[in-house]
PDB file of C-alpha atoms in Angstrom:
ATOM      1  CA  UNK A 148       6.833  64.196 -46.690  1.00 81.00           C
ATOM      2  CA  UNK A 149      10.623  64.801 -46.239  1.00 90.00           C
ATOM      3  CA  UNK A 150      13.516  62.133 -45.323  1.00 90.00           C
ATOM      4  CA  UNK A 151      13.889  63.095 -42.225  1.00 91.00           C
ATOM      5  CA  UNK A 152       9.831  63.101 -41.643  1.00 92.00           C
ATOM      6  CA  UNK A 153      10.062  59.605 -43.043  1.00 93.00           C
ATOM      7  CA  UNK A 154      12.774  58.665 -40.751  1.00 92.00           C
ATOM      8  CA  UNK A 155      11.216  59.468 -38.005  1.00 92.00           C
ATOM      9  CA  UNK A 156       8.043  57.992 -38.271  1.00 93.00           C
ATOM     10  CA  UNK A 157      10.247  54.697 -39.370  1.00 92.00           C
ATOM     11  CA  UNK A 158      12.266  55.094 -36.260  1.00 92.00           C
ATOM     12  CA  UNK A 159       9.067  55.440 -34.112  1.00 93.00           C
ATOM     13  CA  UNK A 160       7.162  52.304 -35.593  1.00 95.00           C
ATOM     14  CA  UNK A 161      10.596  50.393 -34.490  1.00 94.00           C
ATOM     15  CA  UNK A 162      10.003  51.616 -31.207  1.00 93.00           C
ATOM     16  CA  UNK A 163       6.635  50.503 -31.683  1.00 94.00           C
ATOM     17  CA  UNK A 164       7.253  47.085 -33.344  1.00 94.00           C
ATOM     18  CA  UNK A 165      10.233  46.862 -30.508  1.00 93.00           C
ATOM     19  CA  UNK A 166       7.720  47.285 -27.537  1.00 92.00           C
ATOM     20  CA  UNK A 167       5.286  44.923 -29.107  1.00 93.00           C
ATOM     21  CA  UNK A 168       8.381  42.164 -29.656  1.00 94.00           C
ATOM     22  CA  UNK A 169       9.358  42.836 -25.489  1.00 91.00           C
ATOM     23  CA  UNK A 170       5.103  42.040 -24.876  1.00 92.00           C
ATOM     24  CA  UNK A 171       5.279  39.030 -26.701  1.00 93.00           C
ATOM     25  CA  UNK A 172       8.658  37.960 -25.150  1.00 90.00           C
ATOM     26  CA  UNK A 173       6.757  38.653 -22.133  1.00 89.00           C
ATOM     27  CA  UNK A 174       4.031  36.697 -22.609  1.00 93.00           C
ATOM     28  CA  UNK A 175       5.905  34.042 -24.482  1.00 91.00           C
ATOM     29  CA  UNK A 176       8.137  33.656 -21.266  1.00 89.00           C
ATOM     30  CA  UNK A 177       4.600  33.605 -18.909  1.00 91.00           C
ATOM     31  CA  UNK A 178       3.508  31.170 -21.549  1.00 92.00           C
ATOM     32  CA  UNK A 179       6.261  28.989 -20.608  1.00 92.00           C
ATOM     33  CA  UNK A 180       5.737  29.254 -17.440  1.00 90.00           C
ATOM     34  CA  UNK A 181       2.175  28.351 -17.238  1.00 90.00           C
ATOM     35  CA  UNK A 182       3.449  25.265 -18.993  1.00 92.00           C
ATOM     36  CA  UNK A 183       6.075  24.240 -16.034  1.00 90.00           C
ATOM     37  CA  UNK A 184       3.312  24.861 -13.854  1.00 92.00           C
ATOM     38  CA  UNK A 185       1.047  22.615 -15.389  1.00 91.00           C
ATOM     39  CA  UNK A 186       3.639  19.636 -15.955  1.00 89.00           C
ATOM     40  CA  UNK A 187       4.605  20.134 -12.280  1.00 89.00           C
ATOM     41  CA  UNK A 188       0.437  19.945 -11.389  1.00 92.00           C
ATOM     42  CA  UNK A 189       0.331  16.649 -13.174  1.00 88.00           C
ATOM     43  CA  UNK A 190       3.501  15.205 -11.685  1.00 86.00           C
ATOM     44  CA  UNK A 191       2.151  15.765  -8.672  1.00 89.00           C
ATOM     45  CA  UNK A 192      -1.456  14.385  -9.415  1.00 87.00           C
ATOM     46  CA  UNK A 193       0.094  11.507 -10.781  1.00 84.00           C
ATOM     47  CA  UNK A 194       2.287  11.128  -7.717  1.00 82.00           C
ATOM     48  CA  UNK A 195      -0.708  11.559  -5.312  1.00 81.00           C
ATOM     49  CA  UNK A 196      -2.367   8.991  -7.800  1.00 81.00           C
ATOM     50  CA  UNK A 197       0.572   6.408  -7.744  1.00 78.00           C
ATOM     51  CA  UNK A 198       0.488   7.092  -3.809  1.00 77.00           C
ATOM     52  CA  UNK A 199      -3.420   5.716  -3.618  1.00 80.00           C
ATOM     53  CA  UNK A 200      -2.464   2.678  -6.094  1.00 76.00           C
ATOM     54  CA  UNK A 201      -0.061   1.577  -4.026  1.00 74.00           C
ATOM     55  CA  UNK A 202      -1.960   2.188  -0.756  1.00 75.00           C
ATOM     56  CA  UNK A 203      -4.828   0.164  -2.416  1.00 77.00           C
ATOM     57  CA  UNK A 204      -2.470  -2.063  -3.628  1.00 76.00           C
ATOM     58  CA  UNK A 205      -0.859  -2.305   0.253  1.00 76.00           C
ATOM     59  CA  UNK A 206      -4.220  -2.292   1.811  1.00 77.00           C
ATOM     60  CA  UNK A 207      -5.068  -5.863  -0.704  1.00 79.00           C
ATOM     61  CA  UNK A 208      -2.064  -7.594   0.404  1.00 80.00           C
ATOM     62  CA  UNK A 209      -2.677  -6.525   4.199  1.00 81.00           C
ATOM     63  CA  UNK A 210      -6.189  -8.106   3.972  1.00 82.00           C
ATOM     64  CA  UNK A 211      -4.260 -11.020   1.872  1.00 82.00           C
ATOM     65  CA  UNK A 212      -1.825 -11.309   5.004  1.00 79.00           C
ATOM     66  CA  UNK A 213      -4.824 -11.252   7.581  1.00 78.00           C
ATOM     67  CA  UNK A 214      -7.271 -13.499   5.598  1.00 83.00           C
ATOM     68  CA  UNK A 215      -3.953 -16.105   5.994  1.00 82.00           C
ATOM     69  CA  UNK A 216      -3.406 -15.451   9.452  1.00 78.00           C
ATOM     70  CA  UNK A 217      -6.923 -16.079  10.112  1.00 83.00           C
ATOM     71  CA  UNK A 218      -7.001 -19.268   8.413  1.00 80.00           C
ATOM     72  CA  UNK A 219      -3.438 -20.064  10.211  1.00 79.00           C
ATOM     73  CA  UNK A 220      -5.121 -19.369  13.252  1.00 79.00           C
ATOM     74  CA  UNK A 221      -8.280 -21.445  12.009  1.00 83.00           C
ATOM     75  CA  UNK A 222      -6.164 -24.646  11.756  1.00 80.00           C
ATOM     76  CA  UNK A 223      -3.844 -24.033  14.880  1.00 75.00           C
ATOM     77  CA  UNK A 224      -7.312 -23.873  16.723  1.00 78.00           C
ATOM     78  CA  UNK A 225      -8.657 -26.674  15.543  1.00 77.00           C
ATOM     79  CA  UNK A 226      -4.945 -28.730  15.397  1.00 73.00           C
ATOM     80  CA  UNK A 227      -5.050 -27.732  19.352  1.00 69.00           C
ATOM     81  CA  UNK A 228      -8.648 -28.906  19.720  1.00 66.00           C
ATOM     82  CA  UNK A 229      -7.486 -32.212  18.440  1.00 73.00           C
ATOM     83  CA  UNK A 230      -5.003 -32.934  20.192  1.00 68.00           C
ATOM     84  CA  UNK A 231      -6.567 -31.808  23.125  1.00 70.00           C
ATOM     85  CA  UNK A 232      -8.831 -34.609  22.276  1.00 72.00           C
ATOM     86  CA  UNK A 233      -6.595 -37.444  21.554  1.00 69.00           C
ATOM     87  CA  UNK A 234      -4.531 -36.214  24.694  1.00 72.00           C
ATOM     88  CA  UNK A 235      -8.038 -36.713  26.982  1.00 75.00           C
ATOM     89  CA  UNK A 236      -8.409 -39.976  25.127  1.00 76.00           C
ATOM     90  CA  UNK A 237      -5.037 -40.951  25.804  1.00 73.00           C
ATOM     91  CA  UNK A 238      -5.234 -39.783  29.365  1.00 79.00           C
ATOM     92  CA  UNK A 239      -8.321 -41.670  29.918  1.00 82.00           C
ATOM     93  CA  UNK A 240      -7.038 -44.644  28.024  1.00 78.00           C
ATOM     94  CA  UNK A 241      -4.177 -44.730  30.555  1.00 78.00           C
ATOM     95  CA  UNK A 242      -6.499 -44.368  33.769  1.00 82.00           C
ATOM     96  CA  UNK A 243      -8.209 -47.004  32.950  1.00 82.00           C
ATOM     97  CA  UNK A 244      -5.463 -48.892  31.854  1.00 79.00           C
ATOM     98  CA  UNK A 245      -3.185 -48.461  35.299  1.00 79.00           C
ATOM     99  CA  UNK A 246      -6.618 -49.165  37.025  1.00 80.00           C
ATOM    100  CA  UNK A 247      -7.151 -52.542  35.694  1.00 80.00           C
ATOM    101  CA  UNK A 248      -3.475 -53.568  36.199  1.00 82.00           C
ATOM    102  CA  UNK A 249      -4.380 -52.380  39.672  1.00 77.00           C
ATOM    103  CA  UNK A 250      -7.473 -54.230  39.922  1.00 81.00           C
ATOM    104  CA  UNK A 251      -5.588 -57.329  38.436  1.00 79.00           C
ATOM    105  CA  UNK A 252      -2.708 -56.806  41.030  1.00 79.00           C
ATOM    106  CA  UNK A 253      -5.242 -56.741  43.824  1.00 78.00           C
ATOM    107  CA  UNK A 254      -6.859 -59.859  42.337  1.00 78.00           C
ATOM    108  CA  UNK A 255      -3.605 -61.649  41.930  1.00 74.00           C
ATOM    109  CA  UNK A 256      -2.666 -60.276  45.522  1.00 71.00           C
ATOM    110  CA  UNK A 257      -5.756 -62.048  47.005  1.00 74.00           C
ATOM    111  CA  UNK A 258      -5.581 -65.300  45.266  1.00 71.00           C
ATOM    112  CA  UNK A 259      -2.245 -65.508  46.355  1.00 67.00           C
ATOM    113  CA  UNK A 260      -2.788 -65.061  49.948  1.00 61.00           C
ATOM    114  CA  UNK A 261      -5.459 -67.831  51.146  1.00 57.00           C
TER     115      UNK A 261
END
């Protein structure tokens, strides 16, 4: 084989050994790519994830916040109950009270007056 025969099969497995180095550049890049794509995915699972935690975790303290206002409401209920009582009592209490000073006026009225 001569020099230049040699050359030229040198210079065409550069070519070669060029085009295979652009492939793998190639698929090195797409590589990378698939990567980015893949961190991105889980960011975004992780965000969708972080998204239900705190929904769940908004969800508990809404219950949290009703279950109180329930048991607010519970004990303003039964507060008004109460004093719905001890005003009736009271009320009643007075009735009869301004009915016997009444009755006790009237008595005092008659004895007065033969």
């Amino acid at each position: 084989m001569s020099t230049e025969e040699r050359i030229a099969r040198l210079e065409g497995q550069i070519e070669e050994l060029r085009a295979r180095q652009a492939e793998l550049h190639n698929q090195l890049a797409q590589a990378q790519l698939d990567q980015w794509q893949g961190r991105v995915e889980d960011l975004e699972v992780q965000l969708h994830l972080a998204s239900m935690d705190a929904n769940d975790r908004a969800a508990a303290l809404m219950q949290q916040v009703r279950g109180r206002w329930t048991d607010v409401r519970r004990q303003l209920d039964d507060a008004t109950v109460t004093v719905s009582s001890i005003g009736g009592t009271l009320r009643e209490g007075l009735e009869k009270a301004v009915r016997d000073l009444r009755q006790a006026i009237l008595e005092s009225k008659n004895k007065l007056v033969p």
